[in-house]
XYZ file of C-alpha atoms in Angstrom:
241
model
C 71.004 171.655 39.910
C 69.925 174.596 37.755
C 71.096 177.931 39.091
C 68.472 180.475 40.081
C 68.451 183.483 37.749
C 69.388 186.928 38.992
C 66.094 188.335 37.741
C 63.661 188.092 40.667
C 60.719 188.139 38.238
C 61.691 184.651 37.112
C 61.645 182.892 40.484
C 58.612 180.752 39.674
C 59.797 179.408 36.323
C 59.529 175.651 35.888
C 63.242 174.994 35.446
C 63.859 176.078 39.042
C 63.201 174.298 42.322
C 59.467 174.490 43.061
C 59.393 176.203 46.432
C 55.968 175.790 48.061
C 55.637 179.431 49.119
C 56.429 180.594 45.582
C 53.936 178.227 43.987
C 51.263 179.149 46.545
C 51.894 182.849 46.005
C 51.563 182.462 42.246
C 48.196 180.728 42.537
C 46.996 183.175 45.180
C 47.355 185.950 42.598
C 45.316 184.206 39.899
C 42.671 182.588 42.122
C 39.705 184.838 41.277
C 40.073 184.430 37.501
C 41.551 180.941 37.487
C 38.411 179.070 36.425
C 37.589 181.498 33.604
C 41.138 181.345 32.258
C 41.284 177.559 32.623
C 38.040 177.182 30.678
C 39.359 179.324 27.827
C 42.830 177.819 27.635
C 41.545 174.230 27.536
C 38.811 175.109 25.005
C 36.287 173.610 27.403
C 38.072 170.242 27.492
C 38.470 170.544 31.268
C 34.893 169.302 31.725
C 35.571 166.172 29.641
C 38.740 165.505 31.607
C 36.926 166.018 34.906
C 34.289 163.454 33.925
C 37.112 161.064 33.037
C 38.579 161.463 36.522
C 35.245 160.699 38.128
C 34.745 157.567 36.018
C 38.287 156.363 36.752
C 38.000 157.003 40.492
C 34.437 155.620 40.723
C 33.533 157.372 44.010
C 30.813 155.666 46.038
C 28.384 156.909 48.676
C 29.921 156.739 52.129
C 33.523 156.704 50.932
C 36.000 159.339 52.088
C 37.995 160.835 49.210
C 40.867 163.308 49.171
C 40.950 165.756 46.251
C 44.444 167.247 46.140
C 45.239 170.456 44.234
C 41.516 171.116 44.568
C 41.901 174.789 43.707
C 38.543 176.549 43.761
C 36.664 173.289 44.261
C 35.274 172.480 40.816
C 36.730 168.977 40.868
C 35.766 168.485 44.510
C 32.146 169.413 43.853
C 31.962 167.046 40.871
C 33.204 164.135 42.985
C 30.896 164.997 45.871
C 27.858 164.555 43.604
C 28.446 160.808 44.009
C 27.481 160.938 47.686
C 31.055 160.412 48.853
C 32.587 162.623 51.526
C 35.187 164.606 49.591
C 37.850 166.769 51.227
C 39.466 169.414 49.004
C 43.092 170.193 49.814
C 45.260 172.832 48.197
C 48.536 174.615 48.901
C 47.107 178.029 47.968
C 45.064 179.800 50.617
C 43.780 182.164 47.931
C 42.370 179.317 45.844
C 40.764 177.755 48.922
C 39.186 181.096 49.888
C 37.510 181.310 46.487
C 36.474 177.656 46.761
C 34.816 178.222 50.126
C 32.858 181.165 48.713
C 31.649 179.164 45.702
C 31.094 175.846 47.486
C 30.245 176.524 51.150
C 28.912 172.970 51.473
C 32.369 171.472 50.871
C 35.276 170.900 53.243
C 38.580 172.540 52.292
C 41.945 172.107 54.043
C 45.135 174.027 53.293
C 48.067 171.650 52.939
C 51.271 170.677 51.166
C 51.103 167.430 49.168
C 54.537 166.417 50.472
C 53.415 166.698 54.118
C 49.672 166.089 54.248
C 47.792 167.074 57.436
C 45.847 163.794 57.601
C 46.182 160.549 59.535
C 47.419 157.289 58.043
C 44.859 155.270 56.038
C 42.146 157.893 56.559
C 40.828 157.934 52.962
C 39.403 155.332 50.577
C 40.813 157.100 47.528
C 42.888 160.105 46.499
C 43.024 162.110 43.307
C 45.054 165.038 42.047
C 44.377 166.970 38.841
C 46.900 169.331 37.255
C 48.771 169.696 40.520
C 51.460 167.035 40.661
C 53.664 169.094 38.306
C 53.698 171.873 40.890
C 54.972 169.787 43.796
C 58.537 170.274 44.996
C 59.215 166.529 45.345
C 56.961 164.338 43.172
C 57.823 160.940 44.651
C 57.529 162.228 48.212
C 54.031 163.489 47.369
C 53.099 160.120 45.859
C 54.299 158.387 49.031
C 52.256 160.790 51.142
C 49.175 159.986 49.086
C 49.835 156.287 49.687
C 50.223 156.932 53.422
C 46.833 158.605 53.843
C 44.945 156.022 51.741
C 43.921 152.673 53.202
C 45.577 149.511 51.819
C 43.792 148.613 48.598
C 42.579 152.209 48.191
C 42.611 153.979 44.837
C 44.656 156.701 43.166
C 43.814 158.729 40.054
C 46.192 161.346 38.666
C 45.059 163.709 35.914
C 48.009 165.549 34.409
C 49.290 167.024 31.180
C 51.489 164.583 29.287
C 53.049 163.926 25.868
C 51.053 163.830 22.605
C 51.432 160.443 20.935
C 51.087 161.612 17.304
C 54.142 163.457 15.887
C 52.142 165.900 13.761
C 49.761 166.661 16.604
C 52.728 167.133 18.939
C 54.037 169.865 16.616
C 50.664 171.612 16.526
C 50.339 171.353 20.304
C 53.801 172.819 20.829
C 52.847 175.776 18.622
C 49.663 176.262 20.653
C 51.555 176.253 23.944
C 54.266 178.650 22.856
C 52.349 181.043 20.616
C 48.623 180.980 21.340
C 48.250 180.037 24.996
C 50.463 182.879 26.183
C 48.472 185.442 24.224
C 45.099 184.205 25.433
C 46.372 184.025 29.007
C 47.649 187.583 28.689
C 44.144 188.773 27.815
C 42.373 186.871 30.585
C 44.842 186.663 33.441
C 46.344 189.304 35.706
C 49.601 187.342 35.973
C 51.485 186.505 32.759
C 54.276 184.888 34.790
C 51.920 182.194 36.064
C 51.181 181.060 32.526
C 54.818 181.235 31.461
C 55.348 178.821 34.334
C 52.434 176.672 33.150
C 53.970 176.216 29.706
C 57.425 175.348 31.004
C 56.068 172.946 33.631
C 54.118 171.067 30.936
C 57.109 170.867 28.609
C 59.432 169.557 31.317
C 57.021 167.049 32.852
C 57.845 163.311 32.362
C 55.906 161.321 29.795
C 53.245 158.702 30.508
C 55.618 155.762 31.020
C 58.050 157.642 33.234
C 55.286 158.943 35.480
C 53.839 155.421 35.684
C 57.210 154.084 36.841
C 57.446 156.855 39.428
C 54.012 155.938 40.810
C 54.989 152.247 41.025
C 58.089 153.146 43.073
C 56.023 155.090 45.589
C 53.776 152.551 47.295
C 51.295 151.902 44.490
C 50.630 148.859 42.322
C 48.568 147.894 39.242
C 49.513 151.188 37.603
C 47.707 151.932 34.346
C 47.139 155.018 32.246
C 44.794 156.246 29.565
C 45.492 159.065 27.131
C 43.013 161.836 26.480
C 42.995 164.356 23.626
C 45.789 162.630 21.732
C 48.062 162.381 24.762
C 47.866 166.047 25.768
C 46.600 164.642 29.012
C 46.868 161.249 30.706
C 44.896 159.677 33.539
C 47.026 157.350 35.655
C 45.270 154.858 37.937
C 46.769 152.735 40.709
C 45.911 150.818 43.866
C 47.562 151.222 47.269
C 49.896 148.346 48.072
C 48.673 146.114 50.897
């Protein structure tokens, strides 16, 4: 296991164990400017990716859907437009507080993805966008998602991944290491959070490895689709019966 550095300012870096209170504290600090910064850093692509999640999940009126890592509720609101009952869940109380202010019509619950505060088989589908990287134990979280979804229910994961074109991969690496940090420094009040973002993306498993992890955790018929040249991948699966 990687040793923790002596410098306390580095406690949230991606090469360390992802302690829930540290991750929550980091997102609490950036909650009020998170959406603005996210919009800028993704060059507006976040809206395209969000539409992709909705198409992949195919929410239906009357269904009950869990939106994990819901943050300030942008993804939750988009899913709720379908007529489904959507519950937003996030580890960060600060993000949820902002979400409740912006979307008072939605239901938000504070919770840890590795120990969800919901009953077995209580949802028809579950989704998580840009949050699985931040979980302390990925496979435990995937098993928890399977627990709270009914047999035959659906899973959609939206997460940064590995570019599939070598030249594009080089350009993307330059963007992460040189440009993203500078833009984040202008827009965000917490440079450390975006240092963490870069390292968590770089250390995250590729499309195939994440697919295998999902298949080991109570899900079947695992598929994925690349977006933006593999910068991002949508993984889909169905709860084992």
